[in-house]
Amino acid sequence: MKILIVGTGYVGTTTGLIFCEMGHQVTGLDLDDRKIKALQAGKLHFYEPGLEDLLSKHFTAQNIIFTKNAKSAIEENDLIFICVGTPQGEDGSADLTYVKSVAESISIYMNRYKVIVTKSTVPVGTANLVTKWIKESQDEQIPFDVVSNPEFLREGSALYDALNPDRIVIGTTSETASKLMRELYQNFPCPIIETNPKASEMIKYAANSFLAMKISYINELARVCDDLKINVKDVSKGVGLDHRIGPHFLKAGMGYGGSCFPKDVNALIQIAKENGKPLSILESVVQVNEGQPRYFIDKMKRALGGDLKNKIIAVLGLAFKANTDDTRESPSLNLIDRLKVEQAKVKVHDPIVKMTGRSDQFPVIEETVVDADALVICTDWDEYKNLDWESLKLLMKQPYIFDGRNMLDKGILESLGFHYVGVANH
Ligand code: UGA
């Protein structure tokens, strides 16, 4: 098949390359010159393990091309995936400006029947809106179908997730589009669920919100476990082995971040409110998540003698989780802001993220911890697991470790003379 991917972010680029792997011919369209130039040079404009090798493979084999030319891209491809961003608007709902502008371009350049697929996370009813937008700006009516086909891949493991999905959701009422989509996904060994577009759109929000709810649940439970001196990791394990609950997304920490959970939970809350059926459970999920860095700071303050004023705090990790350079809604940045409010002096490190304008960022961990009163683990990078703690301790002013990811070995650190504080990691 000849497939057009509109929007070359991590969802669009990964999806396009997966389709190349399945033997299809892909065009990536984006209006951002910087992204297109990078991709045309075979380079990713974001960090995602394994993806650049796949890009180089398919780019060299000419299975994928990148362009800014919407006219020819739309004219030449009959299966079009919309993968543009849907950022959070001021009231918490998703902003559909980019989706609308893609729909309008499609309607202008549509030359024959097209199947238009929304892969971006979009509010319930967007497939209908896309249909309306296209029809409204079409001079002459050309037939087309709109399908909702949400994506469930995670940053950091995008390639694996896209190749091994738990399920594929196809939301359409058109038999022609359904047949085409089933053919497209025929080699994926997972269930394919067909629904109407609205249910498909809801499935995506419901899934992300449910996962966020698991995280907030374990984080709030961790606060109780902390008081009761219970190790929350034991609780997660014991609870997660119940197959009705499952072991995933039960890691207590600093709260969820990233470009998806915070935005999507808020968007679903907004959808529910607009329909007069508030989702109070999700409102609590957000509240717990926002409180988690504050909870952690309070623990730090108590351990360090009551306040953080002029204390030097080495923060390890800026990304919202490991294996990505994405800092959007990162709990780490939230913690850093709060540390500054407490008048602490912050030094930061991240193996991949290089933030412009951050004079307090250091290229190596050793430099970051020099004279530090405490070290805080904010991102679960593997390389923070087995550091040379004995040497690091000699560089620090005080041997305090705050493990916001519960990923270090408390026993070993304490035997080396560190004061270790995790999130109910007793
Ligand atoms: C999430 C979903 O997991 C994907 O299925 C979905 O496709 C994607 O959003 C999206 O909508 O595009 P992602 O945001 O890349 O993926 O990252 P996750 O791995 O889900 O992690 C989200 C946040 O939760 C991170 O800050 C992570 O550290 C945190 N987390 C995760 C926890 O605090 N505890 C856990 O047990 C798991």
XYZ file of N, CA and C in Angstrom, residues 6-114:
327
model
N 0.913 12.035 8.182
C 1.001 13.492 8.373
C 1.389 13.761 9.832
N 2.552 14.368 10.012
C 3.074 14.605 11.370
C 4.169 13.598 11.657
N 5.406 14.101 11.755
C 6.532 13.153 11.903
C 7.134 13.217 13.308
N 6.286 13.274 14.315
C 6.739 13.153 15.707
C 7.039 11.692 16.003
N 7.130 11.335 17.276
C 7.525 9.949 17.560
C 6.441 8.953 17.180
N 5.151 9.356 17.237
C 4.083 8.426 16.819
C 4.096 8.272 15.295
N 4.127 9.394 14.588
C 4.084 9.345 13.128
C 5.295 8.628 12.542
N 6.478 8.988 13.018
C 7.695 8.376 12.454
C 7.723 6.881 12.756
N 7.398 6.518 13.991
C 7.416 5.087 14.335
C 6.374 4.339 13.504
N 5.171 4.869 13.424
C 4.105 4.206 12.660
C 4.530 4.030 11.207
N 5.091 5.091 10.626
C 5.522 5.019 9.226
C 6.566 3.923 9.025
N 7.523 3.862 9.933
C 8.593 2.867 9.773
C 8.087 1.446 9.988
N 7.106 1.297 10.862
C 6.519 -0.033 11.065
C 5.806 -0.482 9.779
N 5.118 0.464 9.136
C 4.451 0.118 7.873
C 5.488 -0.247 6.817
N 6.645 0.423 6.821
C 7.723 0.038 5.891
C 8.132 -1.411 6.159
N 8.257 -1.744 7.449
C 8.636 -3.111 7.822
C 7.637 -4.124 7.264
N 6.368 -3.703 7.156
C 5.310 -4.595 6.657
C 5.266 -4.599 5.124
N 6.195 -3.888 4.513
C 6.289 -3.928 3.043
C 5.563 -2.810 2.325
N 5.131 -1.799 3.049
C 4.398 -0.707 2.393
C 5.337 0.444 2.030
N 4.822 1.327 1.167
C 5.582 2.496 0.714
C 5.045 3.714 1.459
N 5.926 4.414 2.171
C 5.439 5.462 3.075
C 5.993 6.847 2.709
N 5.121 7.850 2.824
C 5.550 9.244 2.707
C 5.283 9.928 4.041
N 6.281 10.621 4.560
C 6.100 11.379 5.806
C 5.977 12.861 5.465
N 4.866 13.460 5.867
C 4.636 14.879 5.562
C 4.666 15.694 6.849
N 5.402 16.772 6.831
C 5.421 17.665 7.988
C 5.682 19.075 7.487
N 5.166 20.061 8.207
C 5.392 21.439 7.773
C 6.655 22.012 8.405
N 7.166 21.306 9.404
C 8.337 21.792 10.146
C 9.614 21.477 9.365
N 10.235 22.563 8.908
C 11.420 22.444 8.071
C 12.544 21.676 8.768
N 12.734 21.997 10.043
C 13.833 21.392 10.813
C 13.654 19.857 10.885
N 12.416 19.426 11.150
C 12.151 17.986 11.252
C 12.375 17.299 9.911
N 11.822 17.906 8.854
C 11.926 17.285 7.527
C 13.388 17.212 7.079
N 14.139 18.284 7.330
C 15.561 18.282 6.918
C 16.318 17.180 7.647
N 16.057 17.047 8.948
C 16.746 16.008 9.735
C 16.386 14.627 9.177
N 15.090 14.389 8.958
C 14.650 13.070 8.486
C 15.177 12.772 7.089
N 15.228 13.822 6.251
C 15.763 13.617 4.895
C 17.252 13.291 4.932
N 17.900 13.655 6.034
C 19.319 13.308 6.181
C 19.460 11.981 6.937
N 18.323 11.308 7.147
C 18.346 10.002 7.828
C 18.528 10.126 9.331
N 18.224 11.313 9.883
C 18.423 11.532 11.337
C 17.084 11.786 12.014
N 16.940 11.241 13.220
C 15.736 11.514 14.000
C 15.891 12.845 14.705
N 14.799 13.585 14.849
C 14.870 14.854 15.568
C 14.464 14.675 17.028
N 14.393 13.419 17.483
C 14.122 13.118 18.897
C 14.858 11.819 19.207
N 14.977 11.518 20.495
C 15.711 10.320 20.890
C 14.741 9.163 21.109
N 14.939 8.085 20.383
C 14.096 6.903 20.579
C 14.943 5.676 20.232
N 15.251 4.836 21.222
C 16.159 3.714 20.983
C 15.728 2.848 19.795
N 16.676 2.552 18.922
C 16.452 1.611 17.816
C 15.800 2.210 16.587
N 15.211 3.379 16.723
C 14.413 3.907 15.615
C 15.281 4.463 14.488
N 16.436 5.031 14.857
C 17.273 5.634 13.818
C 17.831 4.555 12.869
N 18.132 3.380 13.419
C 18.616 2.277 12.566
C 17.540 1.886 11.554
N 16.304 1.825 12.030
C 15.200 1.448 11.134
C 14.972 2.533 10.081
N 15.129 3.772 10.513
C 14.968 4.892 9.581
C 16.036 4.781 8.488
N 17.245 4.533 8.914
C 18.335 4.460 7.947
C 18.105 3.296 6.970
N 17.636 2.158 7.513
C 17.353 0.991 6.655
C 16.311 1.327 5.576
N 15.195 1.896 5.994
C 14.109 2.126 5.031
C 14.326 3.359 4.167
N 15.100 4.292 4.694
C 15.409 5.479 3.914
C 16.350 5.098 2.763
N 17.353 4.296 3.099
C 18.304 3.837 2.083
C 17.595 2.988 1.019
N 16.657 2.158 1.472
C 15.938 1.284 0.529
C 14.823 2.045 -0.201
N 14.693 3.344 0.103
C 13.661 4.206 -0.494
C 12.236 3.716 -0.238
N 12.052 3.093 0.935
C 10.697 2.691 1.324
C 9.955 3.834 1.990
N 10.726 4.855 2.418
C 10.091 6.014 3.062
C 10.733 7.292 2.516
N 9.896 8.267 2.242
C 10.421 9.580 1.858
C 9.760 10.632 2.746
N 10.406 11.773 2.851
C 9.852 12.848 3.681
C 9.689 14.103 2.841
N 8.602 14.799 3.050
C 8.313 15.975 2.227
C 7.528 17.032 3.001
N 7.610 18.258 2.465
C 6.776 19.342 3.011
C 5.644 19.659 2.037
N 5.650 18.958 0.899
C 4.704 19.263 -0.169
C 3.367 18.517 0.039
N 2.419 19.210 0.662
C 1.143 18.579 1.003
C 0.368 18.164 -0.247
N 0.424 18.988 -1.278
C -0.386 18.739 -2.482
C -0.051 17.375 -3.090
N 1.227 17.185 -3.434
C 1.571 15.925 -4.104
C 1.439 14.753 -3.134
N 1.765 14.973 -1.848
C 1.674 13.866 -0.884
C 0.225 13.374 -0.779
N -0.723 14.301 -0.731
C -2.134 13.912 -0.593
C -2.665 13.330 -1.914
N -2.264 13.923 -3.017
C -2.745 13.405 -4.314
C -2.271 11.976 -4.568
N -1.034 11.700 -4.162
C -0.447 10.398 -4.526
C -0.792 9.260 -3.577
N -1.313 9.583 -2.376
C -1.587 8.524 -1.392
C -3.072 8.474 -1.060
N -3.613 7.244 -0.987
C -5.046 7.120 -0.730
C -5.353 6.687 0.699
N -4.307 6.341 1.450
C -4.496 5.999 2.865
C -3.675 6.999 3.668
N -4.356 7.840 4.429
C -3.677 8.974 5.078
C -3.834 8.893 6.592
N -2.722 8.844 7.307
C -2.753 8.807 8.775
C -2.469 10.196 9.334
N -3.359 10.679 10.175
C -3.120 11.962 10.850
C -2.437 11.674 12.194
N -1.196 12.119 12.295
C -0.401 11.842 13.520
C 0.127 13.142 14.125
N -0.596 14.228 13.947
C -0.115 15.519 14.458
C -0.453 15.653 15.950
N 0.170 16.633 16.592
C -0.027 16.825 18.024
C -1.412 17.362 18.360
N -1.890 16.989 19.540
C -3.157 17.537 20.057
C -2.865 18.074 21.456
N -2.160 19.207 21.540
C -1.745 19.716 22.852
C -2.932 20.102 23.730
N -2.631 20.308 24.996
C -3.701 20.657 25.923
C -4.083 22.124 25.768
N -5.370 22.376 25.588
C -5.836 23.763 25.503
C -5.953 24.368 26.893
N -6.329 25.640 26.941
C -6.344 26.352 28.230
C -7.285 25.730 29.261
N -8.436 25.200 28.792
C -9.402 24.641 29.745
C -9.160 23.162 30.029
N -8.058 22.605 29.529
C -7.764 21.193 29.793
C -8.156 20.292 28.635
N -9.017 20.784 27.743
C -9.435 19.938 26.616
C -8.341 19.919 25.539
N -8.422 18.933 24.634
C -7.394 18.824 23.595
C -7.610 19.889 22.523
N -6.520 20.481 22.077
C -6.571 21.523 21.056
C -6.450 20.852 19.676
N -7.499 21.006 18.866
C -7.540 20.291 17.585
C -7.102 21.149 16.390
N -6.415 22.254 16.676
C -6.015 23.159 15.590
C -5.248 22.426 14.484
N -4.269 21.609 14.893
C -3.440 20.943 13.865
C -4.243 19.889 13.097
N -5.108 19.173 13.806
C -5.925 18.144 13.144
C -6.829 18.819 12.111
N -7.403 19.956 12.499
C -8.316 20.669 11.600
C -7.564 21.156 10.367
N -6.355 21.662 10.599
C -5.646 22.183 9.432
C -5.231 21.050 8.476
N -4.936 19.863 9.022
C -4.642 18.715 8.135
C -5.906 18.336 7.359
N -7.043 18.308 8.060
C -8.308 17.950 7.394
C -8.576 18.916 6.242
N -8.313 20.192 6.479
C -8.572 21.181 5.423
C -7.633 20.987 4.234
N -6.361 20.689 4.527
C -5.424 20.428 3.417
C -5.882 19.215 2.611
N -6.318 18.165 3.337
C -6.776 16.957 2.628
C -7.942 17.308 1.705
N -8.863 18.093 2.226
C -10.049 18.392 1.404
C -9.662 19.217 0.173
N -8.680 20.102 0.325
C -8.265 20.936 -0.817
C -7.617 20.086 -1.913
N -6.765 19.134 -1.483
C -5.975 18.395 -2.485
C -6.543 17.014 -2.826
N -7.711 16.687 -2.265
C -8.260 15.356 -2.508
C -8.638 15.199 -3.978
N -8.102 14.168 -4.635
C -8.361 14.002 -6.061
C -9.175 12.739 -6.360
N -9.304 11.844 -5.342
C -10.116 10.623 -5.507
C -10.406 10.068 -4.113
N -11.104 8.932 -4.028
C -11.487 8.350 -2.723
C -10.265 8.155 -1.825
N -10.382 8.599 -0.577
C -9.301 8.452 0.399
C -9.858 7.864 1.687
